Coordinates of C-alpha atoms in Angstrom, one line a residue:
X1 CA -50.5 165.4 137.8
X2 CA -54.0 164.8 135.9
X3 CA -56.9 163.5 137.5
X4 CA -57.3 160.1 135.8
X5 CA -56.2 157.0 137.7
X6 CA -54.7 156.0 134.2
X7 CA -51.6 157.9 132.7
X8 CA -51.1 157.8 129.1
X9 CA -47.6 158.8 129.2
X10 CA -44.8 159.1 131.5
X11 CA -45.1 162.5 133.1
X12 CA -42.2 164.8 131.6
X13 CA -42.2 167.2 134.6
X14 CA -42.0 166.2 138.4
X15 CA -45.8 165.8 139.6
X16 CA -47.2 167.7 142.2
X17 CA -47.5 164.8 144.9
X18 CA -48.0 167.2 148.7
X19 CA -48.7 163.6 150.4
X20 CA -46.3 161.9 149.0
X21 CA -43.5 165.0 149.6
X22 CA -44.6 164.1 153.6
X23 CA -44.0 161.0 153.8
X24 CA -40.7 160.3 154.8
X25 CA -40.6 156.9 156.7
X26 CA -43.7 154.6 157.2
X27 CA -44.4 155.5 160.6
X28 CA -45.9 158.6 158.8
X29 CA -47.9 156.8 156.3
X30 CA -49.0 155.5 159.4
X31 CA -50.6 158.8 160.3
X32 CA -53.1 159.1 157.4
X33 CA -56.9 158.4 157.2
X34 CA -57.8 155.5 156.0
X35 CA -59.6 157.8 153.4
X36 CA -56.3 159.3 152.3
X37 CA -54.7 156.4 150.5
X38 CA -56.2 156.3 147.3
X39 CA -55.1 159.8 146.6
X40 CA -51.2 158.8 148.0
X41 CA -51.8 155.5 145.5
X42 CA -52.3 158.1 142.9
X43 CA -49.5 160.6 143.9
X44 CA -47.1 157.3 144.1
X45 CA -48.1 156.3 140.8
X46 CA -47.1 159.2 139.3
X47 CA -44.3 160.3 141.0
X48 CA -42.6 156.4 140.1
X49 CA -43.4 157.0 136.5
X50 CA -41.3 160.5 136.6
X51 CA -38.8 159.4 138.6
X52 CA -37.5 156.4 136.2
X53 CA -38.5 158.5 133.3
X54 CA -35.1 160.4 134.7
X55 CA -33.2 157.2 135.2
X56 CA -34.3 154.1 133.5
X57 CA -35.3 151.1 135.6
X58 CA -37.7 148.4 136.1
X59 CA -40.9 149.7 136.6
X60 CA -44.2 147.4 135.2
X61 CA -44.2 145.2 138.2
X62 CA -43.3 148.5 140.9
X63 CA -47.2 150.4 139.4
X64 CA -48.1 147.4 139.8
X65 CA -48.4 146.4 143.6
X66 CA -48.4 150.5 144.7
X67 CA -51.6 149.8 145.9
X68 CA -49.9 146.5 148.3
X69 CA -46.6 148.5 149.0
X70 CA -49.1 150.7 150.6
X71 CA -51.5 149.0 152.7
X72 CA -48.4 146.9 153.9
X73 CA -46.5 149.3 155.3
X74 CA -49.6 150.6 156.9
X75 CA -50.5 148.0 158.8
X76 CA -47.3 146.2 159.4
X77 CA -44.6 148.0 161.7
X78 CA -42.2 148.0 159.7
X79 CA -39.3 147.5 159.4
X80 CA -39.8 145.8 163.0
X81 CA -41.9 143.5 161.3
X82 CA -39.9 142.0 158.3
X83 CA -40.9 142.3 154.3
X84 CA -39.1 140.4 152.2
X85 CA -39.6 141.6 148.4
X86 CA -38.9 138.3 145.9
X87 CA -36.3 139.3 143.4
X88 CA -37.0 143.1 144.3
X89 CA -38.6 144.0 140.4
X90 CA -41.2 145.2 142.7
X91 CA -39.7 147.3 144.7
X92 CA -39.3 150.8 143.7
X93 CA -42.3 152.3 145.5
X94 CA -41.1 150.3 148.6
X95 CA -37.9 152.5 148.7
X96 CA -39.5 155.7 147.6
X97 CA -41.8 155.2 151.0
X98 CA -39.4 154.4 152.8
X99 CA -36.6 157.8 152.9
X100 CA -35.5 157.2 149.2
X101 CA -37.7 159.7 147.5
X102 CA -35.0 161.9 146.7
X103 CA -32.4 159.3 145.6
X104 CA -34.7 157.5 143.5
X105 CA -33.6 158.9 139.6
X106 CA -29.8 157.9 140.4
X107 CA -31.0 154.2 140.8
X108 CA -29.0 151.8 139.0
X109 CA -26.0 154.4 138.3
X110 CA -23.3 154.3 140.3
X111 CA -23.0 155.3 143.3
X112 CA -26.8 155.9 143.5
X113 CA -29.5 152.8 145.1
X114 CA -29.4 149.7 143.8
X115 CA -31.5 148.0 141.4
X116 CA -32.8 145.8 144.3
X117 CA -33.6 145.3 148.1
X118 CA -30.3 146.0 149.6
X119 CA -29.8 145.2 153.4
X120 CA -26.3 148.4 153.3
X121 CA -28.8 151.1 151.6
X122 CA -32.3 150.7 154.5
X123 CA -33.1 149.2 157.3
X124 CA -36.3 148.2 155.8
X125 CA -34.8 146.1 153.6
X126 CA -34.7 143.2 155.3
X127 CA -33.0 140.9 152.8
X128 CA -31.0 141.3 149.7
X129 CA -32.3 140.0 146.8
X130 CA -32.0 139.8 142.8
X131 CA -32.6 136.1 142.1
X132 CA -36.6 134.5 142.2
X133 CA -38.1 132.7 144.6
X134 CA -35.9 132.9 147.9
X135 CA -38.4 135.5 149.8
X136 CA -40.2 132.8 151.3
X137 CA -37.2 131.1 152.8
X138 CA -35.7 134.0 154.1
X139 CA -38.7 135.1 155.6
X140 CA -39.3 131.8 157.2
X141 CA -35.7 132.3 159.3
X142 CA -36.8 135.3 159.7
X143 CA -39.6 134.2 161.7
X144 CA -38.3 131.1 163.4
X145 CA -35.4 133.9 164.3
X146 CA -37.9 135.6 166.0
X147 CA -39.4 132.6 168.0
X148 CA -36.4 131.4 169.4
X149 CA -35.8 135.2 170.3
X150 CA -39.6 135.0 172.2
X151 CA -40.3 138.3 169.7
X152 CA -44.2 139.1 168.8
X153 CA -42.9 140.9 165.4
X154 CA -44.4 139.9 161.9
X155 CA -42.7 137.9 158.8
X156 CA -44.2 138.8 155.4
X157 CA -43.1 137.4 151.9
X158 CA -44.0 138.9 148.7
X159 CA -43.2 137.0 145.7
X160 CA -45.1 137.2 141.9
X161 CA -47.0 134.2 140.6
X162 CA -44.6 133.6 138.3
X163 CA -41.3 133.6 141.5
X164 CA -43.8 130.1 142.4
X165 CA -42.8 128.2 139.8
X166 CA -39.6 127.5 141.5
X167 CA -38.9 124.4 143.7
X168 CA -37.2 126.1 145.9
X169 CA -41.1 128.0 147.3
X170 CA -42.5 124.8 147.7
X171 CA -39.4 123.7 149.7
X172 CA -39.7 126.5 151.4
X173 CA -43.5 126.7 151.8
X174 CA -43.7 122.9 153.1
X175 CA -41.3 123.8 155.9
X176 CA -42.9 126.6 157.0
X177 CA -46.2 124.7 157.4
X178 CA -44.4 121.5 159.4
X179 CA -43.1 124.2 161.8
X180 CA -46.3 126.2 161.9
X181 CA -44.6 129.6 161.7
X182 CA -45.9 132.7 161.9
X183 CA -45.7 133.9 158.7
X184 CA -47.5 135.6 155.8
X185 CA -46.8 134.6 152.4
X186 CA -48.8 137.0 149.5
X187 CA -49.1 135.6 146.1
X188 CA -49.0 139.1 143.7
X189 CA -50.3 136.9 140.8
X190 CA -49.9 139.9 138.1
X191 CA -50.3 137.1 135.1
X192 CA -54.1 135.6 136.0
X193 CA -51.9 132.5 135.5
X194 CA -53.5 130.9 139.1
X195 CA -57.2 132.1 138.9
X196 CA -59.5 134.5 137.2
X197 CA -62.0 134.9 140.5
X198 CA -61.7 138.5 141.0
X199 CA -64.5 140.2 141.8
X200 CA -67.2 140.6 144.4
X201 CA -68.3 137.1 145.5
X202 CA -64.1 136.1 146.2
X203 CA -63.5 139.2 147.7
X204 CA -66.5 138.4 150.4
X205 CA -65.1 135.3 150.9
X206 CA -61.7 136.2 151.4
X207 CA -63.2 138.8 154.0
X208 CA -64.4 135.7 155.7
X209 CA -61.8 133.3 155.5
X210 CA -59.5 136.2 157.0
X211 CA -62.0 137.5 159.6
X212 CA -62.0 136.9 163.6
X213 CA -65.3 135.4 163.4
X214 CA -64.4 133.0 161.5
X215 CA -61.5 131.7 163.0
X216 CA -63.2 132.2 166.3
X217 CA -66.0 129.3 165.1
X218 CA -63.6 127.2 163.5
X219 CA -61.6 127.2 167.1
X220 CA -64.4 127.0 169.1
X221 CA -66.2 123.5 166.7
X222 CA -62.6 121.9 167.1
X223 CA -62.9 122.2 170.9
X224 CA -66.0 120.7 170.5
X225 CA -65.5 118.0 169.1
X226 CA -62.1 117.0 169.9
X227 CA -63.3 114.2 172.0
X228 CA -65.0 112.7 168.6
X229 CA -62.3 111.8 166.5
X230 CA -65.3 110.8 163.6
X231 CA -67.1 114.1 164.0
X232 CA -63.5 116.3 164.1
X233 CA -62.4 114.5 160.9
X234 CA -65.7 115.3 159.5
X235 CA -65.8 118.9 160.4
X236 CA -62.2 119.2 158.9
X237 CA -63.2 117.5 156.1
X238 CA -66.3 120.0 155.4
X239 CA -64.2 122.9 156.0
X240 CA -61.6 122.0 153.4
X241 CA -64.7 121.1 151.2
X242 CA -66.2 124.1 151.9
X243 CA -63.3 126.2 150.9
X244 CA -62.4 124.1 148.3
X245 CA -65.3 125.8 146.3
X246 CA -65.2 129.0 146.9
X247 CA -61.5 129.5 146.2
X248 CA -58.3 127.7 144.6
X249 CA -56.2 127.8 147.3
X250 CA -56.6 123.8 147.8
X251 CA -52.8 123.0 147.2
X252 CA -51.5 125.4 149.8
X253 CA -54.6 124.0 152.5
X254 CA -53.0 121.1 151.8
X255 CA -49.2 122.2 152.4
X256 CA -50.6 123.7 155.3
X257 CA -51.1 127.4 154.8
X258 CA -54.5 128.9 155.4
X259 CA -55.2 130.5 152.4
X260 CA -57.3 133.7 151.7
X261 CA -58.0 134.8 148.7
X262 CA -58.0 135.8 145.8
X263 CA -58.9 139.6 146.2
X264 CA -58.4 142.4 144.3
X265 CA -54.6 143.6 145.1
X266 CA -56.0 147.3 143.6
X267 CA -58.3 147.7 146.2
X268 CA -56.9 149.3 149.1
X269 CA -59.5 149.6 151.6
X270 CA -59.7 145.5 150.7
X271 CA -56.1 144.9 151.7
X272 CA -55.9 146.9 154.5
X273 CA -59.0 145.1 155.8
X274 CA -57.8 141.8 155.0
X275 CA -54.0 142.3 156.2
X276 CA -55.5 144.3 159.5
X277 CA -57.5 140.6 160.2
X278 CA -54.5 139.0 159.0
X279 CA -52.6 140.5 161.3
X280 CA -54.1 138.9 164.5
X281 CA -53.8 135.4 163.3
X282 CA -51.2 132.8 164.5
X283 CA -49.5 130.5 162.0
X284 CA -49.1 130.1 158.3
X285 CA -51.1 132.3 156.3
X286 CA -51.5 132.5 152.7
X287 CA -52.9 135.9 150.8
X288 CA -53.4 135.8 147.0
X289 CA -53.8 138.9 145.3
X290 CA -54.3 139.7 142.0
X291 CA -52.7 142.5 140.2
X292 CA -52.2 144.3 136.8
X293 CA -48.5 144.5 135.7
X294 CA -48.0 148.0 134.7
X295 CA -51.2 149.7 136.3
X296 CA -52.2 152.6 136.2
X297 CA -50.1 153.4 132.7
X298 CA -51.6 152.5 129.9
X299 CA -48.6 151.1 127.8
X300 CA -47.4 148.9 130.4
X301 CA -50.7 147.5 130.7
X302 CA -51.0 146.7 127.2
X303 CA -47.6 145.3 126.8
X304 CA -46.4 144.1 130.1
X305 CA -43.2 142.4 128.9
X306 CA -42.1 145.3 126.6
X307 CA -42.3 147.6 129.7
X308 CA -40.8 145.9 132.6
X309 CA -37.8 148.3 132.4
X310 CA -37.3 150.6 130.3
X311 CA -34.3 153.2 129.1
X312 CA -34.1 156.8 130.7
X313 CA -36.2 159.3 128.9
X314 CA -33.7 161.5 126.9
X315 CA -35.5 164.9 126.6
X316 CA -36.3 166.0 122.8
X317 CA -33.7 167.9 120.6
X318 CA -35.1 171.3 119.3
X319 CA -36.4 171.2 116.1
X320 CA -33.9 171.9 113.2
X321 CA -34.5 172.8 109.5
X322 CA -35.2 169.1 107.6
X323 CA -32.0 167.9 106.3
X324 CA -31.5 164.7 104.5
X325 CA -31.2 162.3 106.5
X326 CA -28.0 160.0 106.8
X327 CA -27.7 156.8 105.8
X328 CA -28.7 154.2 108.4
X329 CA -26.2 151.7 109.8
X330 CA -27.7 148.0 110.0
X331 CA -28.3 147.8 113.4
X332 CA -25.6 145.6 114.9
X333 CA -26.4 142.3 116.8
X334 CA -26.2 141.9 120.1
X335 CA -24.2 138.3 121.4
X336 CA -27.5 137.0 122.4
X337 CA -29.2 137.9 119.0
X338 CA -26.3 136.0 117.1
X339 CA -27.2 132.9 119.4
X340 CA -30.6 133.0 118.6
X341 CA -30.1 133.2 114.7
X342 CA -27.8 130.3 115.4
X343 CA -30.4 128.2 117.3
X344 CA -33.0 128.7 114.2
X345 CA -29.9 127.5 111.4
X346 CA -28.9 124.4 113.9
X347 CA -32.2 123.0 113.6
X348 CA -32.6 123.4 110.3
X349 CA -30.1 121.3 109.6
X350 CA -30.3 118.8 113.4
X351 CA -33.9 117.6 113.6
X352 CA -33.1 116.5 117.6
X353 CA -31.7 119.7 118.5
X354 CA -34.3 120.8 121.1
X355 CA -34.2 124.4 122.8
X356 CA -34.5 124.7 126.8
X357 CA -34.9 127.6 128.7
X358 CA -35.7 128.9 132.4
X359 CA -38.4 131.6 131.6
X360 CA -35.9 133.7 129.6
X361 CA -37.3 133.2 125.9
X362 CA -36.8 137.8 125.3
X363 CA -33.7 137.7 127.1
X364 CA -32.1 134.7 125.4
X365 CA -33.9 135.8 122.0
X366 CA -35.7 132.2 121.6
X367 CA -38.6 133.8 120.5
X368 CA -38.0 133.1 116.8
X369 CA -36.9 129.6 117.8
X370 CA -40.2 129.0 119.6
X371 CA -42.3 130.2 117.0
X372 CA -40.5 128.2 113.7
X373 CA -39.9 125.0 116.4
X374 CA -42.9 125.1 119.1
X375 CA -42.1 120.9 119.0
X376 CA -38.4 121.3 120.1
X377 CA -38.9 124.4 122.5
X378 CA -39.1 123.7 126.2
X379 CA -39.8 127.2 128.8
X380 CA -39.4 125.3 131.8
X381 CA -40.2 128.5 133.8
X382 CA -38.3 129.5 137.0
X383 CA -36.9 126.3 137.4
X384 CA -32.5 126.3 136.7
X385 CA -32.3 122.8 138.4
X386 CA -34.8 120.8 136.1
X387 CA -33.8 122.5 132.9
X388 CA -30.1 120.8 133.4
X389 CA -31.5 117.7 134.0
X390 CA -34.3 117.9 131.9
X391 CA -31.7 118.2 129.3
X392 CA -29.7 115.2 130.6
X393 CA -32.6 113.0 130.3
X394 CA -33.3 114.6 126.4
X395 CA -29.7 113.6 126.0
X396 CA -29.3 110.3 127.3
X397 CA -32.3 109.1 124.4
X398 CA -30.6 110.8 121.6
X399 CA -31.8 114.3 121.9
X400 CA -28.9 117.2 121.2
X401 CA -30.6 119.4 123.6
X402 CA -28.8 123.0 124.0
X403 CA -29.7 124.9 127.5
X404 CA -29.8 128.8 127.2
X405 CA -29.5 130.4 130.4
X406 CA -27.6 133.8 132.2
X407 CA -24.6 132.7 133.9
X408 CA -25.5 133.8 137.3
X409 CA -28.6 131.6 136.9
X410 CA -26.9 128.4 135.9
X411 CA -25.4 128.8 139.6
X412 CA -28.5 127.4 140.9
X413 CA -28.4 124.2 138.6
X414 CA -24.3 123.6 139.8
X415 CA -25.4 120.0 141.4
X416 CA -27.1 118.7 138.1
X417 CA -24.6 120.2 136.0
X418 CA -22.2 118.3 137.8
X419 CA -24.1 114.8 138.6
X420 CA -27.0 114.2 136.3
X421 CA -24.3 115.9 133.2
X422 CA -21.2 116.1 133.6
X423 CA -20.6 112.5 135.4
X424 CA -22.3 111.0 132.9
X425 CA -20.5 112.9 129.9
X426 CA -23.8 113.5 128.3
X427 CA -23.7 116.1 125.3
X428 CA -25.4 119.2 126.4
X429 CA -24.6 122.2 125.4
X430 CA -25.0 125.5 127.4
X431 CA -25.0 128.7 126.0
X432 CA -24.5 131.3 129.0
X433 CA -25.3 134.5 128.3
X434 CA -24.1 137.4 130.6
X435 CA -21.4 136.5 131.2
X436 CA -19.0 138.6 133.1
X437 CA -20.1 142.3 134.5
X438 CA -24.0 143.3 133.6
X439 CA -23.6 146.8 134.3
X440 CA -26.6 148.3 136.2
X441 CA -28.5 145.4 137.9
X442 CA -25.0 144.7 140.1
X443 CA -23.7 141.9 141.1
X444 CA -27.0 139.2 141.8
X445 CA -26.7 139.0 138.2
X446 CA -23.0 139.3 137.0
X447 CA -22.0 136.3 135.8
X448 CA -18.4 136.4 137.5
X449 CA -17.7 133.1 138.0
X450 CA -18.8 130.6 135.5
X451 CA -15.4 129.9 134.1
X452 CA -14.1 129.2 137.8
X453 CA -17.0 127.0 138.5
X454 CA -16.8 125.0 134.8
X455 CA -13.1 124.6 133.8
X456 CA -12.9 122.4 137.2
X457 CA -15.9 120.0 136.2
X458 CA -14.6 116.7 134.6
X459 CA -15.8 116.4 130.6
X460 CA -16.7 119.6 130.3
X461 CA -15.7 121.8 127.1
X462 CA -15.4 125.4 127.8
X463 CA -15.4 128.4 125.5
X464 CA -15.0 132.1 125.7
X465 CA -15.5 133.9 121.8
X466 CA -13.7 137.2 121.3
X467 CA -16.3 138.5 119.0
X468 CA -19.5 137.6 117.3
X469 CA -18.4 135.3 114.5
X470 CA -16.2 133.8 117.4
X471 CA -19.7 133.0 119.2
X472 CA -21.4 131.6 116.0
X473 CA -18.1 129.2 115.5
X474 CA -17.7 127.8 119.0
X475 CA -21.7 127.2 119.2
X476 CA -21.7 124.6 116.5
X477 CA -18.4 123.4 118.2
X478 CA -20.0 122.6 121.6
X479 CA -23.5 121.2 119.9
X480 CA -21.2 118.7 117.6
X481 CA -18.3 117.7 120.4
X482 CA -20.1 114.8 121.9
X483 CA -19.4 116.1 125.6
X484 CA -21.1 118.9 127.3
X485 CA -20.0 121.8 126.5
X486 CA -20.3 125.8 127.6
X487 CA -20.3 128.7 125.2
X488 CA -20.0 131.9 127.4
X489 CA -20.8 135.0 125.9
X490 CA -21.1 138.9 127.1
X491 CA -24.5 140.8 127.5
X492 CA -24.6 143.1 124.5
X493 CA -23.0 144.0 121.4
X494 CA -19.6 142.8 120.0
X495 CA -16.6 144.7 118.3
X496 CA -18.6 144.3 115.2
X497 CA -17.1 141.5 113.3
X498 CA -18.7 140.0 110.3
X499 CA -20.5 137.0 111.1
X500 CA -19.9 133.6 107.8
X501 CA -23.7 132.1 107.6
X502 CA -22.2 128.3 107.9
X503 CA -22.1 126.0 110.8
X504 CA -18.6 125.7 111.0
X505 CA -16.7 124.4 114.0
X506 CA -13.3 125.0 115.3
X507 CA -10.4 122.7 116.7
X508 CA -11.3 121.7 120.2
X509 CA -8.3 123.4 122.5
X510 CA -6.8 125.6 119.7
X511 CA -6.5 129.4 120.3
X512 CA -5.3 131.9 118.1
X513 CA -2.3 134.5 117.5
X514 CA -3.4 137.8 116.4
X515 CA -0.1 140.6 117.1
X516 CA 3.0 139.5 117.9
X517 CA 5.3 141.8 120.1
X518 CA 8.0 141.2 121.9
X519 CA 8.9 141.2 125.8
X520 CA 5.0 140.7 126.7
X521 CA 2.5 138.2 126.2
X522 CA -1.3 138.6 126.7
X523 CA -3.5 135.8 127.1
X524 CA -7.1 137.2 126.5
X525 CA -10.1 135.2 126.9
X526 CA -13.5 135.9 125.5
X527 CA -14.5 139.6 126.2
X528 CA -10.9 140.8 127.0
X529 CA -9.5 140.2 123.5
X530 CA -10.6 143.5 121.8
X531 CA -8.8 146.1 125.0
X532 CA -5.9 143.4 125.3
X533 CA -5.3 144.0 121.7
X534 CA -5.4 148.2 122.5
X535 CA -3.5 147.8 125.3
X536 CA -0.6 146.1 123.3
X537 CA -0.6 148.8 120.7
X538 CA 1.6 151.1 122.8
X539 CA 3.6 148.0 124.8
X540 CA 4.7 146.0 121.6
X541 CA 2.8 142.7 123.3
X542 CA 1.5 139.8 121.6
X543 CA -1.9 139.0 122.1
X544 CA -3.4 135.2 122.1
X545 CA -6.9 135.0 121.7
X546 CA -7.1 131.9 123.8
X547 CA -10.4 130.7 123.0
X548 CA -11.1 127.8 124.8
X549 CA -11.0 127.6 128.6
X550 CA -10.6 123.9 129.0
X551 CA -9.0 122.2 127.0
X552 CA -6.7 125.2 127.4
X553 CA -3.9 125.3 124.6
X554 CA -0.6 124.3 125.7
X555 CA 1.3 124.0 122.9
X556 CA 0.4 127.9 122.5
X557 CA 1.4 128.6 126.2
X558 CA 4.8 126.9 126.0
X559 CA 5.5 128.5 122.8
X560 CA 4.4 132.3 124.3
X561 CA 6.3 131.4 127.7
X562 CA 9.8 130.8 125.6
X563 CA 9.5 133.5 123.7
X564 CA 8.7 136.4 126.1
X565 CA 9.5 137.4 129.5
X566 CA 6.1 138.3 131.1
X567 CA 3.0 136.2 130.4
X568 CA -0.4 138.4 131.1
X569 CA -3.8 136.5 131.6
X570 CA -6.8 138.6 130.7
X571 CA -10.7 137.6 131.9
X572 CA -13.8 138.6 132.8
X573 CA -14.4 136.6 135.4
X574 CA -12.8 136.3 139.2
X575 CA -9.2 136.0 139.1
X576 CA -9.7 133.2 141.6
X577 CA -9.8 129.5 139.7
X578 CA -10.7 131.3 136.6
X579 CA -8.5 131.0 133.5
X580 CA -5.7 132.3 134.0
X581 CA -5.2 129.5 137.1
X582 CA -5.5 127.3 134.9
X583 CA -2.2 128.7 132.9
X584 CA -0.7 128.7 136.1
X585 CA -1.3 125.5 137.2
X586 CA -0.4 123.8 133.7
X587 CA 3.4 125.8 133.8
X588 CA 3.7 125.1 137.1
X589 CA 3.2 121.4 136.4
X590 CA 5.5 121.2 133.4
X591 CA 8.8 122.8 135.5
X592 CA 8.1 126.0 132.9
X593 CA 9.8 129.4 134.8
X594 CA 8.4 132.5 133.4
X595 CA 6.5 135.8 135.2
X596 CA 2.9 135.7 135.4
X597 CA 0.6 138.4 135.7
X598 CA -3.1 137.2 135.9
X599 CA -5.6 139.9 135.5
X600 CA -9.5 139.7 135.6
X601 CA -12.6 140.5 138.6
X602 CA -11.1 141.1 142.2
X603 CA -11.9 138.9 145.1
X604 CA -14.9 141.3 146.0
X605 CA -18.5 142.1 144.7
X606 CA -18.8 145.4 142.0
X607 CA -21.5 147.5 142.7
X608 CA -23.7 148.5 139.6
X609 CA -22.8 151.1 137.5
X610 CA -22.3 151.0 133.7
X611 CA -20.3 148.1 132.2
X612 CA -17.7 150.4 131.2
X613 CA -17.5 152.0 134.7
X614 CA -17.5 148.3 136.3
X615 CA -14.6 147.3 134.2
X616 CA -12.7 150.7 134.2
X617 CA -12.7 150.0 137.6
X618 CA -11.6 146.5 138.0
X619 CA -8.5 147.5 135.7
X620 CA -10.3 145.4 132.8
X621 CA -10.1 148.4 130.1
X622 CA -7.3 149.1 127.9
X623 CA -6.0 151.3 130.2
X624 CA -6.2 149.4 133.0
X625 CA -4.8 146.3 131.2
X626 CA -2.0 148.6 129.8
X627 CA -1.4 150.4 133.5
X628 CA -1.6 146.8 135.0
X629 CA 1.6 145.8 132.9
X630 CA 3.4 148.6 133.1
X631 CA 3.7 148.3 136.5
X632 CA 4.3 144.6 136.3
X633 CA 7.6 145.2 134.2
X634 CA 8.7 148.3 136.3
X635 CA 8.8 145.6 139.2
X636 CA 10.5 143.3 137.4
X637 CA 13.2 146.2 135.8
X638 CA 13.4 146.9 139.7
X639 CA 14.2 143.6 141.0
X640 CA 16.8 142.8 138.1
X641 CA 18.4 145.9 139.4
X642 CA 18.7 145.1 142.8
X643 CA 20.3 141.6 141.4
X644 CA 22.6 143.1 139.5
X645 CA 23.6 145.7 142.2
X646 CA 23.9 142.5 145.2
X647 CA 26.1 140.6 142.5
X648 CA 28.7 143.3 141.7

């Protein structure tokens, strides 16, 4: 391991970490002398870099909280003291220090550690997370439970400055102050979006505001002035103005928190001293620390967005004699790229088009749109509820809003989707990315429920494309249909269908037959069209690309029911309430009697793994679909045989 604090590359071999090797739980960490902590931080950072190089995963945020994580576990008696991480991208150092060091190289793989804190994985993971801005509410609940049970344990919530843009965070702050709860909220400001005041003076004042002496003097003055309302009010206002001059925490003070900071989040002695002082304070405390995302790894410090997460670093193959390089194939666009290109193309044609994202500009591929049409681009930060109602307001006055949002995040704006968009029948298009299973991030990020929660809403048009070109056609259809519309597409690339450059639309509520067979008809939705076609080959089954989940192509359903013994619905969504449920509901209301086999995600959460592994586990790959149909046919044949025997 190098002596420099800043690494220029990810270590190719496991680093020598003698101090870290002796830490299997935080109780061992607390036995170290404070002077040993900086060396431990260096070893922890080196191990984190090496291990993520072996596994891939999030590490920029984790690098930024190495010192904070060490200080928290050093000062507080975890897991009895409750430590709640927000989102969890930054929790890798926490996992290393809490008995999972040797498992970290298998993180995010099937059967390995979860990408985020998980209560089933460790008692140190006090709250399961994955979505932003939940930590203060959860930690407050734990603080109130401790009060109810008359226990003296501490509750700490650690959240990033981005998470502070969500209304839920401020709802929790307000309630915590109202309850006067013993709660510590730590703002990890890794973008310096709240304050740049880091240095000797601010650290000095942070020490004062966290010190026992300061709080003793403040409490003593309150007692002296308790019988003099005018002087008491004057003293309170003087304290507020004093703190307002030296620290940027007036907002949090007004909410009812004792604000401390900002302090350097990489100064371990300062962190330990400040947290030790705060440990003995009662009531709501707010500590503002400023960190550098990717700290200690030069490329990540220079490009924190690009190094938010990395893929596994594969070993370099041995050098071979030079041979002519084969002609490179054009890079296949991801579904998000198809959306990003369509948005720019449609914006050229429609001057009223507006793009909205809740802090997912890069993920949803809105970079080009934001640069070409900045006056029509709105990043509302982590505020999904606001994003949806903002779109509704725009639509009320003639704009044509497009909300680019992940399926799992749209769940957070569900009330607004119903109340503010659908009830008023406003023409808002939802481009829903990451539908279905998403892989290594696991169930917190899976888009498993959108077909179910969308198709039950009146006025909605819900579409699921089978390929890249259909995605473009459906986006144009939803944009021009005059009602709330949703196009849900999966993560990654599609089957590689050529994309037509125009802005043509589809007839709403019409599917298409892709293959005609006998006995079995597969009604496939969205991403399941490709595996359904492959499974149909050996089954000689009919395959329909249904295209629309709402409204369904009822004529096509009736035709397939007349001509086949078994209908099979396939969707990358939970079976409960999904597209298959819609097909069966229609058949039942029409009195059409036909066997139906609904295939989809099972009634349980699917653990992390590669997307192909997840789909195979759910029986939604080619082999799984074929096997399910063959088993159903066997049961039907056995049932007919039993009836024949009984008839004789």
